[in-house]
C-alpha cells in the first residue's frame, strides 16, 4: 500500500515552521552585506535552500522581506526593553545583547531603511521613539537638570553607540559590556542643545546657492546631493543632468557612468578626510591633544560636508569593484589611525576594544549631527565632538 502523502514512510520534506523567519533573516543579511538593490529574491532563496517561487508563499515581493526584517530588528529591541520596572542599566545591557546578537542585520535601520515607503518609515520612527523613551524617561529622573529634549538626544547617542557594532566585525573582550560602558559615558556627558529657530526671529531668506563654474564640479555636487536624498539606485543620470542644468548626454563627457560619479564622490571624501586628519595630528602637542584635534576635524568634516559624508557611509556596495576595494582600504586606514591614537592615549586598552570605541565615536558624530541638522552656528558642533570624546574615554 502506498503511504499517505506526508505520512510515515513519505519522502516529502516537511516545511519548517520558521521558514518565513529564515527567509527574512537571509534577506536581511544579504541586504546589509551587499545593499538592498543588489540582492534578488532568487539569491535569498538559495541561502535558505529553497526555490525562488517558494519565497512567494511567504512574501509578496522583496520589499515585503525588507519590511519584515526591519520590524524584526526593532521588535527584538522593544521586546528586550519591555519591562517597565527595569533599571537603565538593565535596559542598556538588554539593548547591547540584542545589538551584538543581531550585528549582521541591525544595520538595516541605519541605511537600507531609506528604501522603506513613507508609511513604513513613520512606523519605524514611532517604534524608535518608544525605544528612546525607555532610556530617556529614567534618565530624566537621574538627571533632573536636563530638559526632555536633552535626555532624548543623549538616549539617541547611546543607541547610536550600540548601532555602531553593525559597521564592523571587531570583537572586544566583552563587547556587550564595553558598549554598555560607552552608553553610560554618553548618558553622563554634557548634552548638546538641539538647535532650533527662535520663534521671535523669523528665519532670514536663504540666498541663492553659488554654483561652481566647472560643469564637472557642478555635476558632482548635484550627484552627491541626489544620492543622499534618494539613494544611489533611485537616481538616474538624467536626474543629475537636469539638476545641473545639463543635457543627460552631456553628462557622459565628464563621467563615463553613474558609478564613476559615485566613485568620484568617494575619492573626494577620502582625500578631504585624510588631509584633515593628517593636519590635525601634525598640529598636536601630545597624543591626547592629537585625539581631540582629530575628533574635532572629523566633526567639522561631517558637519561641513553632510551630504558627502552620508553618501560615503551608505553607498559602498554600489561602487565599481576595483574602486570599492581601494576605497575600503582607505576607510580602514582612517579607522586605524583613530585606533592607534586611542591605544596611545589609553595603553591599557586592547586593540579590539579601542576599535569598538572608535566605531562608536564615529557613529555618534554622524547620528547626533543628523539629529541637529548639522548646525554649525550654535555650538552644536563643539558639543557633538564632546560626545565623541566621551565615547572614546568610556
Coordinates of C-alpha atoms in Angstrom, one line a residue:
X1 CA 0.0 0.0 0.0
X2 CA 1.3 3.5 -0.9
X3 CA 1.8 5.6 2.3
X4 CA -0.3 8.7 2.6
X5 CA 1.4 11.9 1.4
X6 CA 3.4 13.4 4.3
X7 CA 2.8 10.3 6.5
X8 CA 5.2 7.8 7.9
X9 CA 7.5 6.5 5.1
X10 CA 6.9 9.5 2.9
X11 CA 10.0 11.1 1.3
X12 CA 8.3 14.5 1.2
X13 CA 10.2 17.2 3.0
X14 CA 8.2 18.9 5.8
X15 CA 8.2 22.7 5.6
X16 CA 9.9 24.2 8.7
X17 CA 7.5 26.3 10.8
X18 CA 10.1 29.1 10.9
X19 CA 10.8 29.2 7.2
X20 CA 9.3 32.8 6.9
X21 CA 11.8 34.0 9.6
X22 CA 14.6 32.1 7.9
X23 CA 13.8 33.9 4.6
X24 CA 13.7 37.3 6.3
X25 CA 17.0 36.7 8.1
X26 CA 18.7 35.6 4.9
X27 CA 17.3 38.7 3.2
X28 CA 18.4 41.0 6.0
X29 CA 22.0 39.6 6.0
X30 CA 22.3 40.0 2.2
X31 CA 20.8 43.5 2.2
X32 CA 23.3 44.6 4.8
X33 CA 26.2 42.9 3.1
X34 CA 25.5 44.0 -0.5
X35 CA 22.7 46.6 -0.4
X36 CA 19.0 46.1 -1.0
X37 CA 19.0 46.7 -4.7
X38 CA 21.9 44.3 -5.4
X39 CA 20.1 41.3 -3.9
X40 CA 17.5 39.2 -5.8
X41 CA 14.7 37.0 -4.4
X42 CA 16.4 34.0 -6.0
X43 CA 19.6 34.7 -4.1
X44 CA 17.7 34.9 -0.8
X45 CA 16.0 31.6 -1.7
X46 CA 19.4 30.0 -2.4
X47 CA 20.7 30.9 1.0
X48 CA 17.6 29.3 2.6
X49 CA 17.9 26.3 0.4
X50 CA 14.5 26.7 -1.4
X51 CA 13.4 27.8 -4.9
X52 CA 12.6 31.4 -5.8
X53 CA 8.9 30.7 -6.2
X54 CA 8.8 29.2 -2.7
X55 CA 9.7 32.6 -1.3
X56 CA 6.4 34.0 -2.6
X57 CA 4.4 31.6 -0.4
X58 CA 5.6 33.8 2.5
X59 CA 6.3 37.2 1.0
X60 CA 4.6 39.1 -1.8
X61 CA 7.9 40.6 -3.0
X62 CA 11.4 41.5 -2.0
X63 CA 10.2 44.7 -0.4
X64 CA 8.0 42.7 2.0
X65 CA 11.1 40.9 3.1
X66 CA 12.8 44.2 3.9
X67 CA 9.8 45.4 5.9
X68 CA 9.6 42.1 7.9
X69 CA 13.3 42.1 8.6
X70 CA 13.3 45.7 9.8
X71 CA 10.3 45.0 12.0
X72 CA 12.1 42.0 13.4
X73 CA 15.2 44.1 14.4
X74 CA 13.1 46.8 16.1
X75 CA 10.8 44.3 17.6
X76 CA 13.7 42.5 19.3
X77 CA 14.9 45.7 20.8
X78 CA 11.4 46.6 22.1
X79 CA 10.8 43.2 23.5
X80 CA 14.2 43.3 25.3
X81 CA 13.3 46.6 27.0
X82 CA 9.6 46.0 27.6
X83 CA 9.8 45.6 31.4
X84 CA 8.7 49.0 32.9
X85 CA 10.4 48.2 36.2
X86 CA 13.8 47.6 34.6
X87 CA 16.6 50.0 35.6
X88 CA 18.5 52.0 33.0
X89 CA 21.5 49.7 33.4
X90 CA 19.3 46.6 32.8
X91 CA 17.8 48.3 29.7
X92 CA 21.3 49.2 28.3
X93 CA 22.6 45.6 28.9
X94 CA 19.5 44.2 27.1
X95 CA 20.0 46.5 24.1
X96 CA 23.7 45.6 24.0
X97 CA 22.8 41.9 23.9
X98 CA 20.4 42.4 21.0
X99 CA 22.8 44.6 19.1
X100 CA 25.6 42.1 19.3
X101 CA 23.4 39.1 18.6
X102 CA 21.9 40.9 15.5
X103 CA 25.0 42.8 14.4
X104 CA 24.9 41.2 10.9
X105 CA 21.4 42.5 10.3
X106 CA 20.8 45.5 12.6
X107 CA 22.4 47.9 10.0
X108 CA 19.0 47.7 8.2
X109 CA 17.8 50.5 10.4
X110 CA 20.6 52.8 9.5
X111 CA 21.0 52.6 5.8
X112 CA 18.7 50.2 4.0
X113 CA 15.7 51.7 5.8
X114 CA 16.0 54.5 3.2
X115 CA 14.1 52.2 0.8
X116 CA 11.1 51.9 3.0
X117 CA 7.9 53.8 2.0
X118 CA 6.8 56.9 3.9
X119 CA 4.3 54.8 5.7
X120 CA 6.8 52.2 6.9
X121 CA 9.3 54.9 7.8
X122 CA 6.7 56.5 10.0
X123 CA 6.1 53.1 11.7
X124 CA 9.8 52.7 12.2
X125 CA 10.2 56.2 13.7
X126 CA 7.4 55.6 16.1
X127 CA 9.0 52.4 17.3
X128 CA 12.3 54.1 17.6
X129 CA 10.8 56.9 19.6
X130 CA 9.3 54.3 22.0
X131 CA 12.8 52.8 22.5
X132 CA 14.4 56.2 23.0
X133 CA 11.7 57.0 25.6
X134 CA 12.6 53.8 27.6
X135 CA 16.1 55.3 28.2
X136 CA 15.3 59.0 28.2
X137 CA 12.5 58.7 30.8
X138 CA 14.5 57.1 33.5
X139 CA 17.5 59.3 32.6
X140 CA 15.4 62.4 33.4
X141 CA 14.8 61.0 36.9
X142 CA 18.5 60.5 37.3
X143 CA 19.4 63.9 35.8
X144 CA 16.5 66.3 36.6
X145 CA 18.6 69.3 35.5
X146 CA 18.3 68.1 31.9
X147 CA 15.4 69.0 29.6
X148 CA 13.3 66.2 27.9
X149 CA 15.0 67.1 24.6
X150 CA 18.5 66.8 26.1
X151 CA 17.6 63.4 27.6
X152 CA 16.2 62.3 24.3
X153 CA 19.4 63.3 22.5
X154 CA 21.7 61.5 24.9
X155 CA 19.5 58.4 24.6
X156 CA 19.8 58.6 20.9
X157 CA 23.6 58.9 21.2
X158 CA 23.6 55.8 23.4
X159 CA 21.6 53.9 20.8
X160 CA 24.0 55.1 18.1
X161 CA 26.9 53.6 20.1
X162 CA 25.1 50.3 20.2
X163 CA 24.3 50.5 16.5
X164 CA 27.9 51.1 15.6
X165 CA 28.6 47.4 16.2
X166 CA 26.9 46.7 12.8
X167 CA 29.6 48.7 11.0
X168 CA 32.5 46.4 11.8
X169 CA 33.4 42.9 12.9
X170 CA 35.8 43.7 15.8
X171 CA 35.1 41.5 18.8
X172 CA 36.1 43.1 22.1
X173 CA 36.9 41.1 25.2
X174 CA 33.4 41.8 26.3
X175 CA 31.6 43.6 23.5
X176 CA 28.3 43.9 25.3
X177 CA 29.9 45.2 28.5
X178 CA 32.1 47.7 26.6
X179 CA 29.1 49.0 24.6
X180 CA 27.1 49.4 27.8
X181 CA 30.0 51.4 29.3
X182 CA 30.1 53.6 26.3
X183 CA 26.3 54.2 26.6
X184 CA 26.7 55.2 30.2
X185 CA 29.5 57.6 29.3
X186 CA 27.3 59.3 26.8
X187 CA 24.3 59.4 29.2
X188 CA 26.5 61.1 31.8
X189 CA 28.1 63.6 29.3
X190 CA 27.2 67.2 28.9
X191 CA 24.3 67.2 26.4
X192 CA 24.2 69.4 23.3
X193 CA 21.2 71.7 22.9
X194 CA 19.3 70.8 19.8
X195 CA 19.4 74.0 17.6
X196 CA 16.1 75.5 16.8
X197 CA 15.0 78.7 15.2
X198 CA 13.8 81.4 17.6
X199 CA 10.0 81.9 17.3
X200 CA 10.6 85.7 17.8
X201 CA 13.1 85.9 14.9
X202 CA 11.8 84.9 11.5
X203 CA 14.3 82.9 9.5
X204 CA 16.3 85.0 7.1
X205 CA 15.5 84.3 3.4
X206 CA 18.1 81.9 2.1
X207 CA 20.4 83.3 -0.6
X208 CA 20.7 81.6 -3.9
X209 CA 23.4 79.0 -3.8
X210 CA 26.7 79.9 -5.5
X211 CA 27.1 77.5 -8.4
X212 CA 30.6 76.5 -9.5
X213 CA 31.7 77.5 -13.0
X214 CA 33.1 74.0 -13.7
X215 CA 30.4 71.7 -15.1
X216 CA 32.3 68.6 -13.8
X217 CA 32.2 70.1 -10.3
X218 CA 28.5 71.0 -10.6
X219 CA 27.6 67.5 -11.7
X220 CA 29.5 66.0 -8.8
X221 CA 27.8 68.4 -6.3
X222 CA 24.3 67.6 -7.6
X223 CA 25.0 63.8 -7.8
X224 CA 26.1 63.8 -4.1
X225 CA 23.0 65.7 -3.1
X226 CA 20.7 63.4 -5.0
X227 CA 22.4 60.2 -3.9
X228 CA 22.0 61.3 -0.3
X229 CA 18.3 62.4 -0.7
X230 CA 17.1 59.4 -2.7
X231 CA 19.7 56.7 -2.6
X232 CA 22.0 55.7 -5.5
X233 CA 19.6 53.4 -7.3
X234 CA 16.7 55.8 -7.3
X235 CA 18.7 58.5 -9.1
X236 CA 19.2 58.4 -12.9
X237 CA 21.9 60.2 -14.9
X238 CA 19.0 62.2 -16.4
X239 CA 18.1 63.4 -12.9
X240 CA 21.7 64.5 -12.2
X241 CA 21.9 66.3 -15.6
X242 CA 18.6 68.1 -15.0
X243 CA 19.6 69.3 -11.5
X244 CA 22.8 70.7 -13.0
X245 CA 21.1 72.2 -16.0
X246 CA 22.9 70.0 -18.4
X247 CA 21.6 67.6 -21.0
X248 CA 21.9 63.9 -19.9
X249 CA 24.0 63.2 -23.0
X250 CA 26.5 65.9 -21.9
X251 CA 27.0 64.3 -18.5
X252 CA 28.9 61.5 -20.2
X253 CA 31.6 63.9 -21.4
X254 CA 32.6 64.3 -17.8
X255 CA 31.8 60.9 -16.2
X256 CA 31.6 57.7 -18.2
X257 CA 28.8 56.3 -16.0
X258 CA 26.7 57.0 -12.8
X259 CA 29.0 54.6 -11.0
X260 CA 32.0 56.8 -11.9
X261 CA 30.2 59.8 -10.4
X262 CA 29.7 57.8 -7.2
X263 CA 33.4 56.8 -7.2
X264 CA 34.4 60.4 -7.7
X265 CA 32.4 61.4 -4.6
X266 CA 34.2 58.7 -2.6
X267 CA 37.6 59.8 -3.7
X268 CA 36.7 63.3 -2.8
X269 CA 35.6 62.3 0.7
X270 CA 38.6 60.2 1.2
X271 CA 41.1 62.9 0.1
X272 CA 39.4 65.6 2.3
X273 CA 39.2 63.3 5.3
X274 CA 42.8 62.1 5.0
X275 CA 44.0 65.7 4.6
X276 CA 42.1 67.0 7.7
X277 CA 43.3 64.0 9.8
X278 CA 47.0 64.5 8.9
X279 CA 46.8 68.2 9.5
X280 CA 45.2 67.7 12.9
X281 CA 47.9 65.2 14.0
X282 CA 50.7 67.5 12.7
X283 CA 49.5 70.4 14.9
X284 CA 49.1 68.3 18.1
X285 CA 51.4 68.7 21.1
X286 CA 50.8 65.2 22.5
X287 CA 48.7 62.1 21.8
X288 CA 45.7 63.3 23.9
X289 CA 45.8 66.6 22.0
X290 CA 46.1 64.8 18.7
X291 CA 43.0 62.7 19.6
X292 CA 41.0 65.8 20.4
X293 CA 42.1 67.5 17.2
X294 CA 41.3 64.5 15.1
X295 CA 37.8 64.2 16.6
X296 CA 37.2 67.9 16.0
X297 CA 38.5 67.6 12.5
X298 CA 36.1 64.8 11.7
X299 CA 33.2 66.6 13.3
X300 CA 34.0 69.7 11.1
X301 CA 34.2 67.5 8.1
X302 CA 30.9 65.7 8.8
X303 CA 29.1 69.0 9.6
X304 CA 30.5 70.9 6.7
X305 CA 30.0 68.1 4.1
X306 CA 27.0 66.3 5.5
X307 CA 25.7 65.1 2.1
X308 CA 29.1 63.8 1.1
X309 CA 29.6 62.0 4.4
X310 CA 26.1 60.4 4.2
X311 CA 26.9 59.1 0.7
X312 CA 30.4 58.0 1.8
X313 CA 28.9 55.9 4.7
X314 CA 25.9 54.5 2.8
X315 CA 26.8 53.6 -0.8
X316 CA 29.9 51.4 -0.5
X317 CA 28.1 48.4 -2.1
X318 CA 27.3 50.4 -5.3
X319 CA 30.9 51.3 -6.2
X320 CA 32.7 49.5 -9.1
X321 CA 34.6 46.5 -7.7
X322 CA 38.1 48.0 -8.2
X323 CA 37.2 51.3 -6.6
X324 CA 35.4 49.6 -3.8
X325 CA 38.5 47.6 -2.9
X326 CA 40.7 50.6 -3.0
X327 CA 38.4 52.9 -1.1
X328 CA 37.6 50.4 1.6
X329 CA 41.3 50.2 2.2
X330 CA 41.4 53.9 2.7
X331 CA 38.5 53.8 5.1
X332 CA 40.2 51.2 7.2
X333 CA 43.4 53.3 7.3
X334 CA 41.4 56.2 8.7
X335 CA 39.8 54.0 11.4
X336 CA 43.2 52.5 12.2
X337 CA 44.6 56.0 12.7
X338 CA 41.9 56.6 15.3
X339 CA 42.6 53.2 16.9
X340 CA 46.3 53.9 17.1
X341 CA 45.6 57.2 18.9
X342 CA 43.1 55.6 21.2
X343 CA 45.7 52.9 22.2
X344 CA 48.4 55.6 22.7
X345 CA 46.2 57.7 24.9
X346 CA 44.9 54.6 26.8
X347 CA 47.6 51.9 26.6
X348 CA 45.6 49.6 29.0
X349 CA 43.1 49.0 26.2
X350 CA 43.3 46.0 24.0
X351 CA 43.4 46.9 20.3
X352 CA 40.0 45.3 19.7
X353 CA 38.4 47.3 22.5
X354 CA 39.9 50.5 21.0
X355 CA 38.4 49.6 17.7
X356 CA 34.9 49.2 19.2
X357 CA 35.3 52.6 20.9
X358 CA 36.4 54.3 17.7
X359 CA 33.5 53.0 15.7
X360 CA 31.1 54.0 18.5
X361 CA 32.5 57.6 18.5
X362 CA 32.4 57.9 14.7
X363 CA 28.7 56.7 14.6
X364 CA 27.8 59.1 17.4
X365 CA 29.1 62.0 15.3
X366 CA 27.1 61.3 12.3
X367 CA 23.9 60.3 14.1
X368 CA 23.9 63.2 16.6
X369 CA 24.9 65.5 13.8
X370 CA 21.9 64.4 11.8
X371 CA 19.6 65.0 14.8
X372 CA 20.7 68.6 14.9
X373 CA 20.6 69.1 11.2
X374 CA 24.4 69.5 11.2
X375 CA 24.0 73.0 12.7
X376 CA 27.3 75.0 12.8
X377 CA 26.0 78.2 14.3
X378 CA 25.1 77.5 17.9
X379 CA 28.0 75.5 19.4
X380 CA 26.3 72.2 18.5
X381 CA 29.4 71.1 16.5
X382 CA 31.7 71.5 19.5
X383 CA 29.2 69.7 21.8
X384 CA 28.9 66.8 19.4
X385 CA 32.7 66.5 19.5
X386 CA 32.5 66.3 23.2
X387 CA 30.1 63.3 23.0
X388 CA 32.5 61.5 20.6
X389 CA 35.4 62.1 23.1
X390 CA 33.2 60.8 25.9
X391 CA 32.7 57.6 23.9
X392 CA 36.4 57.2 23.4
X393 CA 37.1 57.7 27.1
X394 CA 34.5 55.1 28.3

